[in-house]
mmCIF file of C-alpha atoms in Angstrom:
data_model
loop_
_atom_site.group_PDB
_atom_site.id
_atom_site.type_symbol
_atom_site.label_atom_id
_atom_site.label_comp_id
_atom_site.label_asym_id
_atom_site.label_seq_id
_atom_site.Cartn_x
_atom_site.Cartn_y
_atom_site.Cartn_z
ATOM 1 C CA MET Z 521 -126.849 -60.642 28.951
ATOM 2 C CA ILE Z 522 -126.443 -57.983 31.650
ATOM 3 C CA GLN Z 523 -129.254 -56.887 33.934
ATOM 4 C CA VAL Z 524 -130.221 -53.204 34.121
ATOM 5 C CA VAL Z 525 -132.932 -51.558 36.216
ATOM 6 C CA ASN Z 526 -134.940 -48.521 35.104
ATOM 7 C CA ASP Z 527 -137.150 -46.279 37.158
ATOM 8 C CA PHE Z 528 -140.194 -45.306 35.070
ATOM 9 C CA ASP Z 529 -141.747 -41.949 35.965
ATOM 10 C CA GLY Z 530 -139.296 -39.153 35.315
ATOM 11 C CA VAL Z 531 -137.145 -41.439 33.164
ATOM 12 C CA HIS Z 532 -139.665 -42.563 30.560
ATOM 13 C CA THR Z 533 -142.218 -39.828 31.291
ATOM 14 C CA ASN Z 534 -142.374 -36.063 31.739
ATOM 15 C CA GLN Z 535 -144.205 -35.397 35.012
ATOM 16 C CA LEU Z 536 -144.318 -31.605 35.087
ATOM 17 C CA LYS Z 537 -148.052 -31.303 34.336
ATOM 18 C CA GLN Z 538 -148.855 -33.878 36.998
ATOM 19 C CA ALA Z 539 -146.612 -32.167 39.531
ATOM 20 C CA GLU Z 540 -148.325 -28.815 38.929
ATOM 21 C CA MET Z 541 -151.724 -30.462 39.403
ATOM 22 C CA VAL Z 542 -150.579 -32.085 42.669
ATOM 23 C CA LYS Z 543 -149.603 -28.634 43.906
ATOM 24 C CA LYS Z 544 -153.008 -27.200 42.927
ATOM 25 C CA VAL Z 545 -154.891 -30.071 44.569
ATOM 26 C CA GLY Z 546 -152.861 -29.698 47.761
ATOM 27 C CA ILE Z 547 -153.524 -25.972 48.018
ATOM 28 C CA ALA Z 548 -157.236 -26.367 47.216
ATOM 29 C CA THR Z 549 -157.682 -29.228 49.698
ATOM 30 C CA LEU Z 550 -155.919 -27.376 52.484
ATOM 31 C CA ALA Z 551 -158.006 -24.263 51.851
ATOM 32 C CA ARG Z 552 -161.221 -26.271 51.880
ATOM 33 C CA LEU Z 553 -160.385 -28.125 55.090
ATOM 34 C CA SER Z 554 -159.147 -25.084 57.004
ATOM 35 C CA GLY Z 555 -161.523 -22.407 55.730
ATOM 36 C CA ALA Z 556 -158.626 -20.273 54.465
ATOM 37 C CA THR Z 557 -158.749 -18.855 50.950
ATOM 38 C CA LYS Z 558 -156.793 -20.530 48.160
ATOM 39 C CA GLU Z 559 -155.034 -17.222 47.614
ATOM 40 C CA TYR Z 560 -153.786 -17.184 51.197
ATOM 41 C CA VAL Z 561 -152.621 -20.815 51.119
ATOM 42 C CA SER Z 562 -150.889 -20.103 47.789
ATOM 43 C CA PHE Z 563 -149.105 -17.154 49.392
ATOM 44 C CA GLN Z 564 -147.886 -19.389 52.217
ATOM 45 C CA TYR Z 565 -146.834 -22.052 49.728
ATOM 46 C CA ASN Z 566 -144.788 -19.568 47.695
ATOM 47 C CA THR Z 567 -143.195 -18.076 50.794
ATOM 48 C CA ILE Z 568 -142.039 -21.463 52.069
ATOM 49 C CA GLU Z 569 -140.847 -22.436 48.599
ATOM 50 C CA GLN Z 570 -138.529 -19.434 48.566
ATOM 51 C CA LEU Z 571 -137.241 -20.207 52.069
ATOM 52 C CA ILE Z 572 -136.422 -23.866 51.464
ATOM 53 C CA GLY Z 573 -134.851 -22.968 48.125
ATOM 54 C CA GLN Z 574 -132.166 -21.079 50.025
ATOM 55 C CA GLU Z 575 -131.193 -24.181 52.037
ATOM 56 C CA PRO Z 576 -132.362 -27.244 50.097
ATOM 57 C CA HIS Z 577 -129.915 -29.493 51.962
ATOM 58 C CA ARG Z 578 -131.957 -28.919 55.148
ATOM 59 C CA HIS Z 579 -135.394 -29.706 53.722
ATOM 60 C CA GLY Z 580 -137.102 -32.617 52.059
ATOM 61 C CA TRP Z 581 -139.619 -35.418 52.249
ATOM 62 C CA ILE Z 582 -139.378 -36.654 55.832
ATOM 63 C CA LEU Z 583 -140.138 -40.275 56.749
ATOM 64 C CA SER Z 584 -139.027 -42.069 59.924
ATOM 65 C CA ASP Z 585 -137.785 -38.677 61.152
ATOM 66 C CA VAL Z 586 -135.179 -38.416 58.384
ATOM 67 C CA ILE Z 587 -135.102 -36.871 54.911
ATOM 68 C CA THR Z 588 -135.739 -39.641 52.391
ATOM 69 C CA ALA Z 589 -135.291 -37.287 49.402
ATOM 70 C CA TYR Z 590 -134.347 -33.621 49.164
ATOM 71 C CA CYS Z 591 -136.779 -30.886 48.189
ATOM 72 C CA ASP Z 592 -134.804 -29.898 45.082
ATOM 73 C CA GLU Z 593 -134.731 -33.393 43.547
ATOM 74 C CA ASP Z 594 -138.115 -33.223 41.823
ATOM 75 C CA HIS Z 595 -141.353 -31.239 41.853
ATOM 76 C CA PHE Z 596 -143.408 -33.892 43.655
ATOM 77 C CA ILE Z 597 -140.922 -33.971 46.520
ATOM 78 C CA ARG Z 598 -140.860 -30.175 46.587
ATOM 79 C CA SER Z 599 -144.678 -30.025 46.898
ATOM 80 C CA SER Z 600 -144.717 -32.714 49.598
ATOM 81 C CA THR Z 601 -142.078 -30.833 51.556
ATOM 82 C CA ILE Z 602 -143.887 -27.493 51.331
ATOM 83 C CA LEU Z 603 -147.390 -28.792 52.066
ATOM 84 C CA SER Z 604 -146.085 -30.769 55.047
ATOM 85 C CA LYS Z 605 -144.374 -27.689 56.462
ATOM 86 C CA ILE Z 606 -147.517 -25.580 56.020
ATOM 87 C CA VAL Z 607 -149.526 -28.129 57.996
ATOM 88 C CA LEU Z 608 -147.029 -29.024 60.697
ATOM 89 C CA GLU Z 609 -146.094 -25.427 61.476
ATOM 90 C CA ASN Z 610 -149.690 -24.249 61.975
ATOM 91 C CA GLU Z 611 -151.917 -25.831 64.625
ATOM 92 C CA ASP Z 612 -155.155 -24.825 62.854
ATOM 93 C CA TYR Z 613 -154.073 -26.493 59.608
ATOM 94 C CA LYS Z 614 -152.784 -29.508 61.507
ATOM 95 C CA ALA Z 615 -156.082 -29.985 63.338
ATOM 96 C CA ALA Z 616 -158.095 -29.613 60.123
ATOM 97 C CA VAL Z 617 -155.950 -32.125 58.250
ATOM 98 C CA GLU Z 618 -155.938 -34.673 61.069
ATOM 99 C CA LYS Z 619 -159.705 -34.455 61.367
ATOM 100 C CA ARG Z 620 -160.056 -35.561 57.737
ATOM 101 C CA PHE Z 621 -156.952 -37.654 57.085
ATOM 102 C CA THR Z 622 -155.709 -38.761 60.532
ATOM 103 C CA ASP Z 623 -152.179 -37.540 59.825
ATOM 104 C CA THR Z 624 -150.172 -35.334 57.471
ATOM 105 C CA ARG Z 625 -148.668 -38.251 55.567
ATOM 106 C CA LYS Z 626 -152.105 -39.445 54.447
ATOM 107 C CA PHE Z 627 -152.978 -35.902 53.375
ATOM 108 C CA ILE Z 628 -149.832 -35.745 51.237
ATOM 109 C CA GLN Z 629 -150.639 -39.140 49.716
ATOM 110 C CA HIS Z 630 -154.153 -37.924 48.906
ATOM 111 C CA THR Z 631 -152.877 -34.823 47.093
ATOM 112 C CA PHE Z 632 -150.443 -36.942 45.091
ATOM 113 C CA GLU Z 633 -153.033 -39.523 44.048
ATOM 114 C CA GLU Z 634 -155.718 -36.967 43.191
ATOM 115 C CA GLY Z 635 -153.314 -34.739 41.294
ATOM 116 C CA CYS Z 636 -152.029 -37.655 39.222
ATOM 117 C CA LYS Z 637 -155.599 -38.720 38.411
ATOM 118 C CA GLN Z 638 -156.421 -35.265 37.066
ATOM 119 C CA ALA Z 639 -153.360 -34.897 34.835
ATOM 120 C CA SER Z 640 -151.615 -37.504 32.720
ATOM 121 C CA PRO Z 641 -147.839 -37.673 32.283
ATOM 122 C CA GLN Z 642 -146.335 -37.000 28.876
ATOM 123 C CA ILE Z 643 -144.858 -40.184 27.482
ATOM 124 C CA ASP Z 644 -143.446 -41.350 24.168
ATOM 125 C CA LEU Z 645 -144.159 -45.066 24.440
ATOM 126 C CA GLU Z 646 -142.772 -45.882 21.019
ATOM 127 C CA LYS Z 647 -139.466 -44.305 21.953
ATOM 128 C CA SER Z 648 -139.298 -46.204 25.240
ATOM 129 C CA LYS Z 649 -140.181 -49.498 23.563
ATOM 130 C CA LYS Z 650 -137.479 -48.895 20.962
ATOM 131 C CA VAL Z 651 -134.942 -48.292 23.745
ATOM 132 C CA PHE Z 652 -135.956 -51.513 25.517
ATOM 133 C CA ASN Z 653 -135.744 -53.529 22.290
ATOM 134 C CA GLU Z 654 -132.391 -52.071 21.223
ATOM 135 C CA SER Z 655 -131.014 -52.675 24.707
ATOM 136 C CA LYS Z 656 -132.096 -56.308 24.631
ATOM 137 C CA LYS Z 657 -130.613 -56.865 21.174
ATOM 138 C CA GLY Z 658 -127.350 -55.464 22.516
ATOM 139 C CA GLY Z 659 -127.367 -57.834 25.472
ATOM 140 C CA SER Z 660 -128.938 -55.673 28.190
ATOM 141 C CA ASN Z 661 -132.126 -56.930 29.847
ATOM 142 C CA THR Z 662 -134.312 -54.243 31.475
ATOM 143 C CA THR Z 663 -136.428 -54.549 34.618
ATOM 144 C CA ILE Z 664 -138.634 -51.679 35.818
ATOM 145 C CA VAL Z 665 -138.555 -50.841 39.536
ATOM 146 C CA THR Z 666 -140.963 -48.029 40.380
ATOM 147 C CA ASN Z 667 -142.897 -46.506 43.237
ATOM 148 C CA SER Z 668 -145.952 -46.383 40.970
ATOM 149 C CA GLU Z 669 -148.617 -49.083 40.843
ATOM 150 C CA THR Z 670 -147.564 -52.213 38.966
ATOM 151 C CA LYS Z 671 -150.715 -52.440 36.821
ATOM 152 C CA ARG Z 672 -150.396 -48.830 35.646
ATOM 153 C CA ILE Z 673 -146.882 -49.386 34.294
ATOM 154 C CA GLU Z 674 -147.721 -52.829 32.913
ATOM 155 C CA GLY Z 675 -150.552 -51.152 31.016
ATOM 156 C CA TYR Z 676 -148.102 -48.823 29.320
ATOM 157 C CA LEU Z 677 -145.733 -51.677 28.499
ATOM 158 C CA ALA Z 678 -148.254 -54.302 27.376
ATOM 159 C CA GLY Z 679 -146.623 -56.727 24.968
ATOM 160 C CA VAL Z 680 -143.068 -55.518 25.627
ATOM 161 C CA GLY Z 681 -142.192 -58.412 27.934
ATOM 162 C CA ILE Z 682 -140.590 -56.401 30.730
ATOM 163 C CA LYS Z 683 -140.893 -57.367 34.380
ATOM 164 C CA VAL Z 684 -142.296 -54.548 36.538
ATOM 165 C CA TYR Z 685 -141.788 -54.234 40.278
ATOM 166 C CA GLY Z 686 -144.359 -51.638 41.300
ATOM 167 C CA MET Z 687 -144.984 -50.028 44.690
ATOM 168 C CA ALA Z 688 -141.286 -50.532 45.375
ATOM 169 C CA LYS Z 689 -141.295 -47.977 48.205
ATOM 170 C CA LYS Z 690 -137.791 -46.817 47.433
ATOM 171 C CA TYR Z 691 -138.537 -43.955 49.792
ATOM 172 C CA ASP Z 692 -139.054 -46.263 52.770
ATOM 173 C CA ILE Z 693 -136.372 -45.912 55.452
ATOM 174 C CA ASP Z 694 -135.730 -48.778 57.875
ATOM 175 C CA PRO Z 695 -133.570 -47.576 60.803
ATOM 176 C CA ASN Z 696 -132.613 -51.192 61.555
ATOM 177 C CA PHE Z 697 -131.220 -51.844 58.064
ATOM 178 C CA THR Z 698 -127.561 -50.851 58.147
ATOM 179 C CA ASN Z 699 -126.016 -53.499 55.857
ATOM 180 C CA ILE Z 700 -124.741 -50.836 53.459
ATOM 181 C CA GLY Z 701 -124.106 -48.131 56.056
ATOM 182 C CA ASN Z 702 -126.343 -45.295 57.162
ATOM 183 C CA SER Z 703 -125.821 -42.606 54.554
ATOM 184 C CA LEU Z 704 -123.852 -41.266 51.634
ATOM 185 C CA GLU Z 705 -122.523 -37.745 52.244
ATOM 186 C CA ILE Z 706 -122.216 -35.396 49.288
ATOM 187 C CA GLU Z 707 -120.586 -31.978 49.558
ATOM 188 C CA HIS Z 708 -121.660 -29.268 47.143
ATOM 189 C CA LEU Z 709 -120.911 -25.539 47.406
ATOM 190 C CA GLY Z 710 -120.414 -25.749 51.145
ATOM 191 C CA LYS Z 711 -123.604 -27.719 51.717
ATOM 192 C CA THR Z 712 -123.761 -31.342 52.866
ATOM 193 C CA TYR Z 713 -126.436 -33.679 51.545
ATOM 194 C CA ARG Z 714 -126.718 -36.855 53.641
ATOM 195 C CA VAL Z 715 -128.521 -39.360 51.466
ATOM 196 C CA ASP Z 716 -129.974 -42.200 53.521
ATOM 197 C CA LEU Z 717 -129.040 -45.727 52.428
ATOM 198 C CA ARG Z 718 -131.255 -47.678 54.843
ATOM 199 C CA ARG Z 719 -133.738 -48.730 52.170
ATOM 200 C CA ARG Z 720 -134.377 -52.394 52.968
ATOM 201 C CA LYS Z 721 -137.375 -52.825 50.619
ATOM 202 C CA TYR Z 722 -135.481 -51.448 47.640
ATOM 203 C CA PHE Z 723 -132.454 -53.567 48.554
ATOM 204 C CA ASN Z 724 -134.596 -56.709 48.710
ATOM 205 C CA ILE Z 725 -136.010 -56.054 45.230
ATOM 206 C CA LEU Z 726 -132.517 -55.631 43.775
ATOM 207 C CA GLU Z 727 -131.504 -58.878 45.486
ATOM 208 C CA GLU Z 728 -134.534 -60.686 44.088
ATOM 209 C CA ILE Z 729 -133.673 -59.556 40.556
ATOM 210 C CA LYS Z 730 -130.117 -60.788 41.109
ATOM 211 C CA GLU Z 731 -131.353 -64.200 42.268
ATOM 212 C CA GLN Z 732 -133.838 -64.602 39.418
ATOM 213 C CA LYS Z 733 -132.014 -63.015 36.487
ATOM 214 C CA GLY Z 734 -128.426 -62.298 37.460
ATOM 215 C CA GLU Z 735 -126.389 -59.454 38.935
ATOM 216 C CA VAL Z 736 -127.778 -55.968 38.340
ATOM 217 C CA VAL Z 737 -124.990 -53.995 36.680
ATOM 218 C CA ALA Z 738 -126.628 -50.586 36.195
ATOM 219 C CA VAL Z 739 -129.615 -48.576 37.416
ATOM 220 C CA VAL Z 740 -131.304 -45.642 35.667
ATOM 221 C CA GLY Z 741 -133.236 -43.025 37.636
ATOM 222 C CA ASP Z 742 -134.084 -39.334 37.840
ATOM 223 C CA VAL Z 743 -134.135 -38.843 41.634
ATOM 224 C CA PHE Z 744 -130.715 -39.553 43.083
ATOM 225 C CA SER Z 745 -131.782 -40.211 46.679
ATOM 226 C CA LEU Z 746 -134.609 -42.587 45.762
ATOM 227 C CA ASP Z 747 -133.255 -44.319 42.671
ATOM 228 C CA LEU Z 748 -129.470 -44.210 42.585
ATOM 229 C CA ALA Z 749 -127.821 -43.792 45.985
ATOM 230 C CA LEU Z 750 -128.340 -47.375 47.160
ATOM 231 C CA PRO Z 751 -127.301 -48.973 43.829
ATOM 232 C CA TYR Z 752 -124.159 -46.821 43.858
ATOM 233 C CA ALA Z 753 -123.347 -47.976 47.384
ATOM 234 C CA LEU Z 754 -123.824 -51.577 46.203
ATOM 235 C CA GLY Z 755 -121.202 -51.130 43.483
ATOM 236 C CA MET Z 756 -123.468 -50.726 40.462
ATOM 237 C CA ASP Z 757 -123.097 -48.170 37.690
ATOM 238 C CA ILE Z 758 -125.675 -45.401 37.980
ATOM 239 C CA ILE Z 759 -127.282 -43.431 35.158
ATOM 240 C CA LEU Z 760 -128.984 -40.138 35.985
ATOM 241 C CA LYS Z 761 -131.758 -39.084 33.622
ATOM 242 C CA LYS Z 762 -131.282 -35.332 33.714
ATOM 243 C CA ASN Z 763 -134.477 -33.264 33.711
ATOM 244 C CA SER Z 764 -135.215 -29.563 34.096
ATOM 245 C CA TYR Z 765 -135.404 -29.978 37.871
ATOM 246 C CA THR Z 766 -132.254 -32.077 38.373
ATOM 247 C CA PRO Z 767 -130.137 -30.425 41.096
ATOM 248 C CA LYS Z 768 -126.487 -29.641 40.412
ATOM 249 C CA TRP Z 769 -125.260 -31.505 43.483
ATOM 250 C CA ALA Z 770 -126.733 -34.772 42.177
ATOM 251 C CA GLU Z 771 -125.555 -34.220 38.613
ATOM 252 C CA GLU Z 772 -122.007 -33.353 39.659
ATOM 253 C CA PHE Z 773 -121.741 -36.330 41.992
ATOM 254 C CA VAL Z 774 -122.897 -38.764 39.316
ATOM 255 C CA LYS Z 775 -120.523 -37.273 36.740
ATOM 256 C CA ASN Z 776 -117.517 -37.567 39.042
ATOM 257 C CA CYS Z 777 -118.192 -40.712 41.101
ATOM 258 C CA GLY Z 778 -116.341 -43.111 38.777
ATOM 259 C CA ARG Z 779 -119.371 -45.280 38.025
ATOM 260 C CA GLY Z 780 -121.795 -42.607 36.883
ATOM 261 C CA HIS Z 781 -123.355 -41.424 33.643
ATOM 262 C CA VAL Z 782 -125.672 -38.470 32.961
ATOM 263 C CA THR Z 783 -128.032 -38.387 30.008
ATOM 264 C CA ASN Z 784 -130.635 -35.930 28.723
ATOM 265 C CA ASP Z 785 -132.177 -38.504 26.396
ATOM 266 C CA ILE Z 786 -133.192 -42.119 27.036
ATOM 267 C CA ALA Z 787 -132.280 -42.883 23.401
ATOM 268 C CA GLU Z 788 -128.666 -42.864 24.633
ATOM 269 C CA LEU Z 789 -129.252 -45.718 27.094
ATOM 270 C CA PRO Z 790 -128.338 -48.651 24.793
ATOM 271 C CA GLN Z 791 -124.971 -47.043 24.034
ATOM 272 C CA ILE Z 792 -124.340 -46.271 27.702
ATOM 273 C CA TYR Z 793 -125.054 -49.923 28.521
ATOM 274 C CA GLU Z 794 -122.487 -50.927 25.881
ATOM 275 C CA THR Z 795 -119.914 -48.642 27.520
ATOM 276 C CA ILE Z 796 -120.624 -50.210 30.916
ATOM 277 C CA LYS Z 797 -120.376 -53.739 29.496
ATOM 278 C CA SER Z 798 -117.047 -52.919 27.893
ATOM 279 C CA LYS Z 799 -115.689 -51.373 31.090
ATOM 280 C CA ARG Z 800 -116.774 -54.380 33.137
ATOM 281 C CA GLY Z 801 -115.527 -56.903 30.578
ATOM 282 C CA ARG Z 802 -118.973 -58.364 29.885
#
């Protein structure tokens, strides 16, 4: 039996409706706090979106003064990047946000949580359960590692018998954690993406799975920086769930890295696991 890790949201769900609601909540909240009109905040949002789209390798979700994921990797990260820039580059917005939320990070968290409450992800649970069962029959045991709340994912997977590590904080950067090196540099069309590897909390979860169940051989995710960069650096196979928002730089790297697989459909996962097992002599 080999051990495989799956992210959940974006792999087993379609988050586009939720992401659009997060954007709407962010714009509405910022307008309400600052006294600006929603139309004006929307104009600023769209303007910044166009600007960062020209240089996505320079913009993203910033934590610990570094980019933890790039703005083109998914729609949630794009919204977080844009809303943060709107606030931090305007003293009036910054003052209004800090009066209500203390800091910009808490404002971003609020927009994410409220947006996700108001819109549900699209999910085909029967399909996911079939994938998990077929994988297990073929000798691949799945563990879910997600930034979402544990109970929410366990609710979806009730009765399936899959261990869920929620609130994994794969985005968390620890400057003092350099066991795997600082970053993975990816060149694409003259642009350099430096994907930070200093993700101690994520590393510890992967180590715990190894200790309890055995070596993790493959990881499935939809956001390269958050889900796949560290596992790749640790020698695992990586499987990118390609979505409408998947950036070319991530897709091309995974395709050509020697231990990567790209899929449009989770139904292909059991067969991909078989390919990995065969390659690794399992």
